[in-house]
Structure formats: structure tokens, C-alpha cells
Coordinates of C-alpha atoms and ligand atoms in Angstrom, one line a residue:
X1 CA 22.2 -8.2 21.8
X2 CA 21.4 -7.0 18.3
X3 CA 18.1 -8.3 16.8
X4 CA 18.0 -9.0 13.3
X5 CA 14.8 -8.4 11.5
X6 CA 14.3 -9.1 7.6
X7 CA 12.4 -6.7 6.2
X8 CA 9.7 -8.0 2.8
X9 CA 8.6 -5.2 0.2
X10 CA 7.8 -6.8 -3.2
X11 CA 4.9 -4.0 -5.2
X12 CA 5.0 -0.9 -5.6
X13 CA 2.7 0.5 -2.5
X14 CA 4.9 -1.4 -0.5
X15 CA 8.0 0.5 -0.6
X16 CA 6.7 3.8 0.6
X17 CA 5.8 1.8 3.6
X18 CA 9.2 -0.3 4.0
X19 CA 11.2 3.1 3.7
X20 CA 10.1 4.5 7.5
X21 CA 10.1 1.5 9.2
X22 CA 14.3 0.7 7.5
X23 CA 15.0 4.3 8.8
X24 CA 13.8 3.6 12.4
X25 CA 15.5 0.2 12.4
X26 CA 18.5 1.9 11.4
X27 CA 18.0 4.7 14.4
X28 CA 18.0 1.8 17.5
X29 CA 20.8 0.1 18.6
X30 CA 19.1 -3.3 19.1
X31 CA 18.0 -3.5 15.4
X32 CA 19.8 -4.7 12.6
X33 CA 17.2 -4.5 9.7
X34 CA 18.0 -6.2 6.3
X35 CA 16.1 -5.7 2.6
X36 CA 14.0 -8.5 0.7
X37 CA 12.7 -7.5 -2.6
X38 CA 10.2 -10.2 -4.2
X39 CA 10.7 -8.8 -7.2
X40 CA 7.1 -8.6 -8.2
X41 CA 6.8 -5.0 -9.5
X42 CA 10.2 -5.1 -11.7
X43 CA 9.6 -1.7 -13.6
X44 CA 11.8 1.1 -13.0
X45 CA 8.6 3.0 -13.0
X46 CA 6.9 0.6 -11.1
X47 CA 9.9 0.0 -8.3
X48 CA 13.6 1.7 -9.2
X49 CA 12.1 5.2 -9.1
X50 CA 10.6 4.6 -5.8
X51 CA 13.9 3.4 -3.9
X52 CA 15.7 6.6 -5.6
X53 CA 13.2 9.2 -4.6
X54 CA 12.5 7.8 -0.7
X55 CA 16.5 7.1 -0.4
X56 CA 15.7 3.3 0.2
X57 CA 18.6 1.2 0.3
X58 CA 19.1 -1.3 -1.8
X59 CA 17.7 -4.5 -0.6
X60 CA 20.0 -7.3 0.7
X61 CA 17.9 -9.7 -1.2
X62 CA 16.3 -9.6 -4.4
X63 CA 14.6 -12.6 -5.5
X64 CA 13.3 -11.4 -8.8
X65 CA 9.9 -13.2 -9.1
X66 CA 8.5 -11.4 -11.9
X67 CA 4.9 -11.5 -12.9
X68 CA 2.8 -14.5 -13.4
X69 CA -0.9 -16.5 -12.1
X70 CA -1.4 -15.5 -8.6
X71 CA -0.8 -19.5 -7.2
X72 CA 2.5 -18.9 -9.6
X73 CA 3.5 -15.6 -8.0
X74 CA 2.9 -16.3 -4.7
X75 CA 4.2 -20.1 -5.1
X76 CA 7.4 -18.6 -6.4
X77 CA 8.7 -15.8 -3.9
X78 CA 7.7 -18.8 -1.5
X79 CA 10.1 -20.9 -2.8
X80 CA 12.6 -18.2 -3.0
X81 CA 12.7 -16.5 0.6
X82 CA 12.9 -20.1 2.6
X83 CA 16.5 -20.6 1.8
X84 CA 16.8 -16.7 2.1
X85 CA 15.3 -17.5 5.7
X86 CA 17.7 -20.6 6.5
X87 CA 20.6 -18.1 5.4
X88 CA 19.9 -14.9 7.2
X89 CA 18.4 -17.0 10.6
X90 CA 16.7 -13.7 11.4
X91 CA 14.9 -13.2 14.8
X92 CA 11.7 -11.1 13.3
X93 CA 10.5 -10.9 9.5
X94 CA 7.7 -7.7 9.0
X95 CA 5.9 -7.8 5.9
X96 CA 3.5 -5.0 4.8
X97 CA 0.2 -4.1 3.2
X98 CA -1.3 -6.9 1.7
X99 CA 0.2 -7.9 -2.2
X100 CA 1.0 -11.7 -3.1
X101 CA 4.1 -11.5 -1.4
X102 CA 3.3 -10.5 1.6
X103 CA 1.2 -13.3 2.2
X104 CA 3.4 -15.6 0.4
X105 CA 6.7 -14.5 3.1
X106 CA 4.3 -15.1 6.2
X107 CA 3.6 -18.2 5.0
X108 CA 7.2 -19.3 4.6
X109 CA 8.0 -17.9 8.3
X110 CA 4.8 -19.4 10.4
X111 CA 6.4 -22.5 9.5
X112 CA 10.1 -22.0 9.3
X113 CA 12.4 -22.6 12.7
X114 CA 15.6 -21.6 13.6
X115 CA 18.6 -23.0 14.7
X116 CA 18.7 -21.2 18.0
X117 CA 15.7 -19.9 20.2
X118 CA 15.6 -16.1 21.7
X119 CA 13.5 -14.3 24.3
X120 CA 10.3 -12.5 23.8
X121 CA 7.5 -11.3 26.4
X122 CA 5.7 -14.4 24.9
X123 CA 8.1 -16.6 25.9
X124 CA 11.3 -18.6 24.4
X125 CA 10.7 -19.4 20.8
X126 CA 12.2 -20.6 17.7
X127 CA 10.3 -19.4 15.1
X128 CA 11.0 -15.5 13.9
X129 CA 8.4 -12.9 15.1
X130 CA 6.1 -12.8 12.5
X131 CA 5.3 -9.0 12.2
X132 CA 2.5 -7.4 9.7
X133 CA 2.2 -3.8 9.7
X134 CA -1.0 -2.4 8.6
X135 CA -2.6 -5.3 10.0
X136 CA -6.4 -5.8 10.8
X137 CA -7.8 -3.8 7.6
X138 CA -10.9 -5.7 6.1
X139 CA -13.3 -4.9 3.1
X140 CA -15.5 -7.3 3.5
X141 CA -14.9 -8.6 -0.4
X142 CA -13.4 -12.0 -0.6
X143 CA -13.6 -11.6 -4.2
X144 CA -10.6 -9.5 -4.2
X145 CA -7.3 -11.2 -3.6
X146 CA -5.7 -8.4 -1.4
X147 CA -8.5 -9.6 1.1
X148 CA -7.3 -13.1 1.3
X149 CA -3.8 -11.9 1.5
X150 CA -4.8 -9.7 5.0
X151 CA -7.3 -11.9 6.6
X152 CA -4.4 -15.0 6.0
X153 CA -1.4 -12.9 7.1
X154 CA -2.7 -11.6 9.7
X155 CA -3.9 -15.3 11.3
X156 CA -0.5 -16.4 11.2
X157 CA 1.5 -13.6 12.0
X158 CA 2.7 -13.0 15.9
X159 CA 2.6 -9.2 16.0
X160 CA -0.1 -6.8 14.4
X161 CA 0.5 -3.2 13.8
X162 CA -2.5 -0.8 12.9
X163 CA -3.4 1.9 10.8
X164 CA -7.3 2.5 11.1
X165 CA -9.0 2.5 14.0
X166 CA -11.6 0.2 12.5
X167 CA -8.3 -2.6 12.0
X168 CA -8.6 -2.7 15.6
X169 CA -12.2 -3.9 15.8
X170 CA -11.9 -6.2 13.0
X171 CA -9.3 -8.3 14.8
X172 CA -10.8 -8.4 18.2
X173 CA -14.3 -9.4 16.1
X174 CA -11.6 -12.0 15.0
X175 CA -10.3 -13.2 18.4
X176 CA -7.1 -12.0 18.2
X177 CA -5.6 -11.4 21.8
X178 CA -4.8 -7.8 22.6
X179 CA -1.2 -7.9 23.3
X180 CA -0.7 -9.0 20.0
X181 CA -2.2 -6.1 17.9
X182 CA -1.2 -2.2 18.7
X183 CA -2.4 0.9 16.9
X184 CA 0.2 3.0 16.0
X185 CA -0.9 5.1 12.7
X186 CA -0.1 4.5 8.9
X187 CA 3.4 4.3 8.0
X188 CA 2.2 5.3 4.1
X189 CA 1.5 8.8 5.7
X190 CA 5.3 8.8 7.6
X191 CA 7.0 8.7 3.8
X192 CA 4.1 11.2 2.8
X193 CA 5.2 13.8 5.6
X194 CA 8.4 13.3 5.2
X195 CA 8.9 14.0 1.1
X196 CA 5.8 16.2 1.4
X197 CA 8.5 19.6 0.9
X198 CA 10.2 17.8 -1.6
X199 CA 7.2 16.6 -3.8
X200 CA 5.8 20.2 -4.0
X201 CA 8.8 21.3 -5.4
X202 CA 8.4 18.8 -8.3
X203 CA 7.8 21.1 -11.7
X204 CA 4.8 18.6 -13.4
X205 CA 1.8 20.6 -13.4
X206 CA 4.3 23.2 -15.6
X207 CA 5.6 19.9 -17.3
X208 CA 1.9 19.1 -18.2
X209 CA 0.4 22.4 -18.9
X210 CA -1.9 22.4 -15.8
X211 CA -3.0 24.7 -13.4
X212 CA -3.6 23.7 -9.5
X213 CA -6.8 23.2 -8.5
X214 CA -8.4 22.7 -12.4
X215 CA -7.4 19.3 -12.9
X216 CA -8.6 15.6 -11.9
X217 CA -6.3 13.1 -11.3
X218 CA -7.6 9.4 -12.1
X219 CA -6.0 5.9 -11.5
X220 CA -7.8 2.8 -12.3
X221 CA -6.4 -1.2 -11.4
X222 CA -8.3 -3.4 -9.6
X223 CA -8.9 -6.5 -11.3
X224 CA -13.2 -5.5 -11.0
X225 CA -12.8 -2.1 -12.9
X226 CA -10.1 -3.1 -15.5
X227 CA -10.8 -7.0 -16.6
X228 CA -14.1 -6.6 -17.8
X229 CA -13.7 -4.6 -21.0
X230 CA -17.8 -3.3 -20.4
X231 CA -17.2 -2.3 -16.7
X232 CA -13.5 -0.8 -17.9
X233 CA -15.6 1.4 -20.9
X234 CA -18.3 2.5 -18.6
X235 CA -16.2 4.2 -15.7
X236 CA -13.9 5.6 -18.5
X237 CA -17.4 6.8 -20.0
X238 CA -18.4 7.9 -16.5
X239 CA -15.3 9.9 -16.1
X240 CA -15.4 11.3 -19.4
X241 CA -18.2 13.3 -18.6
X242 CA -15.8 15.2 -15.5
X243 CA -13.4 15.9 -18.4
X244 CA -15.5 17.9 -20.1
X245 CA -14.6 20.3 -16.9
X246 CA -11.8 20.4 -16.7
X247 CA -9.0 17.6 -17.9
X248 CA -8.1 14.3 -16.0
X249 CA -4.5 12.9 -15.8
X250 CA -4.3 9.4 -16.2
X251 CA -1.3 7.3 -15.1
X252 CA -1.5 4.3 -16.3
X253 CA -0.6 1.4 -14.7
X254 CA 0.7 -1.7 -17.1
X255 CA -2.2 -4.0 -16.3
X256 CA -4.9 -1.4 -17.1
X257 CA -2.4 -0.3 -20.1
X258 CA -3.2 -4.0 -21.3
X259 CA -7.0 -3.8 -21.3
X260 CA -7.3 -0.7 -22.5
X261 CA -5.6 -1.7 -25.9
X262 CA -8.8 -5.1 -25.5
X263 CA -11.7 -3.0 -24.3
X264 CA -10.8 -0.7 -27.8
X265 CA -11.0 2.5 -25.7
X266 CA -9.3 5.7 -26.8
X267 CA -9.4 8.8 -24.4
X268 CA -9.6 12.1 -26.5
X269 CA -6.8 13.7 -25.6
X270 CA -8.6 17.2 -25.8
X271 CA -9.5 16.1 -22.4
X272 CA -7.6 13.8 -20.8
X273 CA -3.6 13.9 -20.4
X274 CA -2.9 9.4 -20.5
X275 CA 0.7 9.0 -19.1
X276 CA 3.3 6.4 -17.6
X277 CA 2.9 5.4 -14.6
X278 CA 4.4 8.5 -12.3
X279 CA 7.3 8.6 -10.0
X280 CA 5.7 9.5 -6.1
X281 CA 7.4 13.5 -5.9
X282 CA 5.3 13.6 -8.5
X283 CA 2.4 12.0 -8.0
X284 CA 2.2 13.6 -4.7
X285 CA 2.3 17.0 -5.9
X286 CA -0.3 15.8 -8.4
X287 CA -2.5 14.7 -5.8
X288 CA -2.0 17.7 -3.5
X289 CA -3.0 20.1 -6.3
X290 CA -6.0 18.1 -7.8
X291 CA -9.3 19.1 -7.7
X292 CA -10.8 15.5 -7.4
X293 CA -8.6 12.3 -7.3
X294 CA -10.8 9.8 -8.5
X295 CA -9.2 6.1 -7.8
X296 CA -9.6 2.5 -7.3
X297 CA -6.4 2.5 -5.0
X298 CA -6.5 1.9 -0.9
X299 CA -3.0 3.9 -0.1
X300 CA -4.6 6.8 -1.9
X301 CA -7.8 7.3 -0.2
X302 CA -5.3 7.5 2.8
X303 CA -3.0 10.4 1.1
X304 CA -6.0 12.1 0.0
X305 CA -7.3 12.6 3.3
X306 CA -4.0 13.6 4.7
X307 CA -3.5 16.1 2.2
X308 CA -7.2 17.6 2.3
X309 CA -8.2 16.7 -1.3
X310 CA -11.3 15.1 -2.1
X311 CA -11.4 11.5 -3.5
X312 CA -14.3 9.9 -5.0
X313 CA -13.6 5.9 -4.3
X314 CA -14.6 3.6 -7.9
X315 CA -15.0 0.7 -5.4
X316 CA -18.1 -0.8 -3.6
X317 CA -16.3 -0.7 -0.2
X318 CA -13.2 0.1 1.2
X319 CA -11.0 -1.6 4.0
X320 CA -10.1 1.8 5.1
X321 CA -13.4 3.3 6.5
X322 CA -11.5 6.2 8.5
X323 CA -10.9 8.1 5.5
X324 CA -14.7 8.1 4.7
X325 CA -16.0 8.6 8.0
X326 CA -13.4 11.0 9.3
X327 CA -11.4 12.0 5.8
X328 CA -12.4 13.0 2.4
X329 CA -13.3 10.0 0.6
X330 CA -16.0 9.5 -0.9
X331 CA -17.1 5.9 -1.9
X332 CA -19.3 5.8 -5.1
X333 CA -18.9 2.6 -6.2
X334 CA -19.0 1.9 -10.1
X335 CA -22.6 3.4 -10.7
X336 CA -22.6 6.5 -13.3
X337 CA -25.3 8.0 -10.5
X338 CA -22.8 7.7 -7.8
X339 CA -19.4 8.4 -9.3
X340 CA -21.0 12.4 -10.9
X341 CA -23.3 13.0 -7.2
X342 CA -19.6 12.6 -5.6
X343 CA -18.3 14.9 -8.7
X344 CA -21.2 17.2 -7.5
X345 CA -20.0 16.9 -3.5
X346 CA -16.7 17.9 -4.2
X347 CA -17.4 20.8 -7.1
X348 CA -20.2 21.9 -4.2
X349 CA -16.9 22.6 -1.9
X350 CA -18.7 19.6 0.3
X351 CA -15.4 17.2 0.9
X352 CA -14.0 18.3 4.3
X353 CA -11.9 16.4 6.2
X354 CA -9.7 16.0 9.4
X355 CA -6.4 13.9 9.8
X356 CA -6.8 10.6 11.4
X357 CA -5.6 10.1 14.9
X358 CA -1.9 9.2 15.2
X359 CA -1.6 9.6 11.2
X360 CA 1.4 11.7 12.3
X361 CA 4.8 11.1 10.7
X362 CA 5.4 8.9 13.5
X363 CA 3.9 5.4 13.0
X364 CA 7.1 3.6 11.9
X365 CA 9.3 5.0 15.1
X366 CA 6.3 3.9 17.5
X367 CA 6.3 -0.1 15.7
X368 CA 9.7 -0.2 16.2
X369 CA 9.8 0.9 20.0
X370 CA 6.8 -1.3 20.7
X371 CA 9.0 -4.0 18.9
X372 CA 12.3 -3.5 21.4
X373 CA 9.7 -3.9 24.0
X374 CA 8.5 -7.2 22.8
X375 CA 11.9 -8.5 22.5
X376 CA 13.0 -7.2 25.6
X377 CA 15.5 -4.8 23.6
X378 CA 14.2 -1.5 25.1
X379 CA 17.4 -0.9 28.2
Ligands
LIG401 C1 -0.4 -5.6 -7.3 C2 -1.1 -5.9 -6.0 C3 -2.2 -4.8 -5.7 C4 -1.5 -3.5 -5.7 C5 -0.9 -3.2 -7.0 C6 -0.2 -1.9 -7.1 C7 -1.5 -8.3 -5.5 C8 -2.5 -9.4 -5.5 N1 -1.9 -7.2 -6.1 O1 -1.4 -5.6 -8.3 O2 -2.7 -5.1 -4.4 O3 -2.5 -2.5 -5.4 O4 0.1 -4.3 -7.2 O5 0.4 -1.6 -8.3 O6 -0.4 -8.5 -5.0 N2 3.5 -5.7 -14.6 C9 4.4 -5.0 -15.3 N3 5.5 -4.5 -14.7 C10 5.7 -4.8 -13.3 C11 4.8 -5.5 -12.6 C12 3.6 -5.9 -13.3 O7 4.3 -4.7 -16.5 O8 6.8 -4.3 -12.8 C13 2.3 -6.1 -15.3 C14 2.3 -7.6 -15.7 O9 1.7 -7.8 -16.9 C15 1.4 -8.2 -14.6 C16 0.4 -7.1 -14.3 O10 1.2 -5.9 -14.5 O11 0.9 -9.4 -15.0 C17 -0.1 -7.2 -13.0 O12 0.9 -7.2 -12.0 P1 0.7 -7.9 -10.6 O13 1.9 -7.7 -9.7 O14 0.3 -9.3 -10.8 O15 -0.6 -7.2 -10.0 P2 -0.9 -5.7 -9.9 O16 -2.2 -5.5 -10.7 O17 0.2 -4.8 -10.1

């Protein structure tokens, strides 16, 4: 029998973690594996570039939801993936990370039910699995909407695949039964092994005039760093005074673009290099040959600490606590204090590191074995 499993990636850190998990679908017999794009990053710099350089295919589905309120967002790829559902009749659906639409495609299949059952180890059923993959990662901060999008996934979704150690934890703290939550590593870091050859062949530190090892490399997004034109100045202030070391490249992504232009700020570009937002061969070489990667972003902290570069976290916690207590991340939070005596850590040669357990190229092949198992699919 040939399972078929729809497959959700809507932002952009989803799709490096869609493109393992389509490949190892694609490598067992028992899996057909089909493509949903929300649609909620729509950029080619934000999206296209991403399906070109990982060799995604292009999704099945694309239901083009575009931007909007979150409750509009989240209301809309709802409204657009049921009939996608009804259509397809699919056995699983495995959403990732944490964005509006993964939350807003679990929500559509908790309650959705096919026209014909099929076997699991739990039993005959009629709704699709339900499968979130890197499941179980909490920061504590209910103020920030990726944390309602895990903690509400994850309570309605069937299977739970982890990344950190800590996810683990979390969800038995939670009561979630053991046979449905598995740690199997970080898919993120799968697509990051994988292009790692290709990505330090990429020619942008020659494209931007820099030299490995004598740059920073900054982004910035959260809603709490880049809303509040005072909190947006003062990091960039912050930061500013690393520039006068060395310079800092700045992609920038279109919502911090936005406030920038209302916060008034202008980066002297003495000091720092302001760009687009980058393509990931890129951005990975970047990252491999920075300095310091200073960031408000969860996948980075993770490719950070695979690569062996120090990051200093602009963020008062993190839902990713191996790469702090095992990798090289340092979290500083938004005080001036704390962001330059992480600065001083890593120009102090202070930021080692060591790989997380099962962070291994192999995450995706190990959900999707543990996945045959469950739907008895193994031989
Ligand atoms: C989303 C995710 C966040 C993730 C981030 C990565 C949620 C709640 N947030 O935040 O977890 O870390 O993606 O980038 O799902 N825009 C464009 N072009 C696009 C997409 C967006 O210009 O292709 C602009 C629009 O003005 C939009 C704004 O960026 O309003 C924010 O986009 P949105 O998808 O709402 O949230 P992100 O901040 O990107």
C-alpha cells in the first residue's frame, strides 16, 4: 500500500526543513509525498530562491495567501487547505517549525475526516496522522506568536518529531504520551550538511569586499526588536559600536526594511554593508566565515552551532537551549551590557562549541522510517 502524506511549508525557514524530509519520502516505497505551499512568504528572495538552490520541487499545491493580520493569515490558508484536504484524502499531513501556517494546517486536519479509515499502531482511524516535526520546542514567551503556534500544534497533532533534547522534556512536562513524541535530530541541519560543499563555494565575501573571519553578520525580525522604533534604534546603536571593528552585513528582511524607513535610522555605510534579503548558499557561507552572527532568528542559533561560529542571541530566551548549553550561542538579550560582554566572549576566542547529539544529516531519513513503522509500512 502506498501512503500518501501532504507535506505544508508556507515561510521561508520552512523550506530548508520541508526539502530533507520530500527527499526521504521520495526514497521509500510506501510513501507518496505531495507539496503545499501557503503562500505566506511570496518573495523570490524570500521563497523562489530557496526551492531553486535546495532542488525542492515545486509544490503540488500553492494556495497563495499572501500577507496580512495574523487571525487574517492564519484564517485564510485555513480556509484554503480544507478543500485541498477533501481533494487529496491523504493518510498523514507533517507540518514544520512553527509560522502561522503551520498552525493554521493542523488546525484544519485535527478536525477533518476521510472517506475511508487506514491502520496505524494506534488503531483504525479516519482522520490523517497529524505529524509536526520539530515539535516540543518551548520559550517560555507567550508574547511571541511562534509560541502559540508550537504549544497549539503540538496539542493537536498525533505524531511529534524532535530536535533538542530539551523538546523532549517540555512535552512529557506536558503529558504527552511517549509513543507519540521521538527524538530524531533537526532536519534544518540535514539541508545544512547537505549544501554545506556547495554554499562554500558561493563567491560573496569577494562579491562584498570582505575577508573571512573580519566580518559580523547581523539579522534582526522579531516583532519585540523591530516594532518599537526605540527598542529597533537601540540594538542598531548597540551594534553599531561592533562596527566600529570590523563591518556588519545586514540582510534585511521586508518587515524590518519597513521600520527602519519609521524608526528614521540610517546605518553609515562606512561600517555596515545593508543588503536584500540573501539566498541560503550564500548566507551559509556568510555565516560559516563570520566572526560573530549576531541574530534574533531560532534556525540560526542552530546553524551557528553546527558550523562552530559564535552567535550572540538579541532575544531574552530562546526555545532552543541546546545550542547555549552545549553550542555557541550566546543569549544576551536586548541590554547594551549584555549584547558587547557577549561581543567581548567571542573577540576573547571564548565561544566553543560541540554538535548536538543526532544533529547529523540524518534526522529527516530517521522521521520517515519511524513514520513506516507507525503505519505499519516498514516490510
Ligand atoms: C514569519 C514567521 C516567523 C519567521 C519569519 C521568517 C509567523 C508568525 N512568523 O515572520 O516565525 O521567523 O517568517 O522570515 O508565521 N513580506 C514581504 N514579502 C513576503 C512575505 C512578507 O514583503 O514574501 C512582508 C509583508 O509586509 C508582511 C511582513 O513582511 O506583512 C511580515 O511577514 P509575515 O509572514 O507576516 O511575518 P514574518 O515577520 O515574515
Amino acid at each position: 500500500m502506498t501512503f500518501r502524506i501532504l507535506c505544508v511549508a508556507g515561510a521561508r525557514p520552512n523550506f530548508m526543513k520541508i526539502a530533507p524530509l520530500l527527499r526521504a519520502f521520495d526514497a521509500h516505497p510506501a510513501f507518496e509525498a505531495k507539496l503545499v505551499h501557503t503562500g505566506q512568504h511570496y518573495d523570490d528572495n524570500l521563497s523562489k530562491v530557496f526551492f531553486d538552490e535546495l532542488r525542492i520541487p515545486r509544490p503540488d499545491r500553492e494556495l497563495e495567501v499572501g500577507s496580512g493580520s495574523h487571525a487574517k493569515q492564519t484564517a485564510e490558508v485555513m480556509q484554503r487547505f480544507e478543500p485541498v484536504l477533501a481533494e487529496e484524502q491523504p493518510h498523514g499531513v507533517l507540518v514544520v517549525g512553527d509560522v502561522n501556517s503551520t498552525i493554521a494546517c493542523a488546525l484544519v486536519v485535527a478536525k477533518f475526516f476521510r472517506d475511508e479509515p487506514f491502520d496505524t499502531i494506534f488503531g483504525s482511524r479516519k482522520r490523517p496522522l497529524m505529524i509536526h516535526v520539530e515539535a516540543g520546542l518551548r520559550s517560555g514567551d507567550w508574547d511571541m506568536p511562534e509560541e502559540i503556534n508550537r504549544i497549539l500544534t503540538d496539542s493537536i497533532s498525533d505524531l511529534l518529531y524532535v530536535s533538542d533534547p530539551a523538546g523532549m522534556e517540555n512535552l512529557r512536562k506536558e503529558g504527552v504520551a511517549a509513543q507519540r513524541m521521538e527524538f530524531v535530530g533537526n532536519v534544518m541541519i540535514d539541508t545544512l550538511l547537505a549544501a554545506k560543499e556547495k554554499a562554500m563555494a558561493s563567491s560573496v565575501l569577494e562579491d562584498m569586499g570582505l575577508e573571512q573571519g573580519r566580518f559580523g553578520l547581523v539579522t534582526l525580525h522579531r516583532p519585540s526588536n523591530v516594532d518599537d522604533p526605540a527598542m529597533l534604534r537601540h540594538i542598531l546603536g548597540t551594534l553599531d559600536e561592533i562596527a566600529k571593528d570590523f563591518p556588519l552585513v545586514f540582510p534585511v528582511h521586508p518587515r524590518t526594511r519597513a521600520r527602519l524607513a519609521d524608526a528614521g535610522v540610517e546605518l553609515d555605510p562606512g561600517r555596515w554593508i545593508v543588503a536584500k534579503p540573501i539566498g541560503y548558499l550564500d548566507f551559509m557561507k556568510l555565516t560559516a566565515t563570520a566572526k560573530v552572527v549576531l541574530t534574533d532568528s531560532g534556525g540560526i542559533q542552530e546553524e551557528t552551532t553546527v558550523l562552530g561560529v559564535p552567535c550572540i542571541t538579541i532575544r531574552e530566551n530562546t526555545e532552543r537551549p541546546v545550542t547555549m548549553v552545549e553550542g555557541t550561542n550566546f543569549l544576551a538579550g536586548t541590554s547594551r551590557e549584555k549584547i558587547l560582554q557577549g561581543y567581548a566572549r567571542v573577540v576573547s576566542g571564548e565561544a566553543a562549541g560541540r554538535v548536538p547529539q543526532f544533529w547529523d544529516g540524518k534526522s529527516a531519513t530517521r522521521i520517515v522510517a519511524h513514520m513506516a513503522k507507525v503505519l505499519r509500512a516498514d516490510g
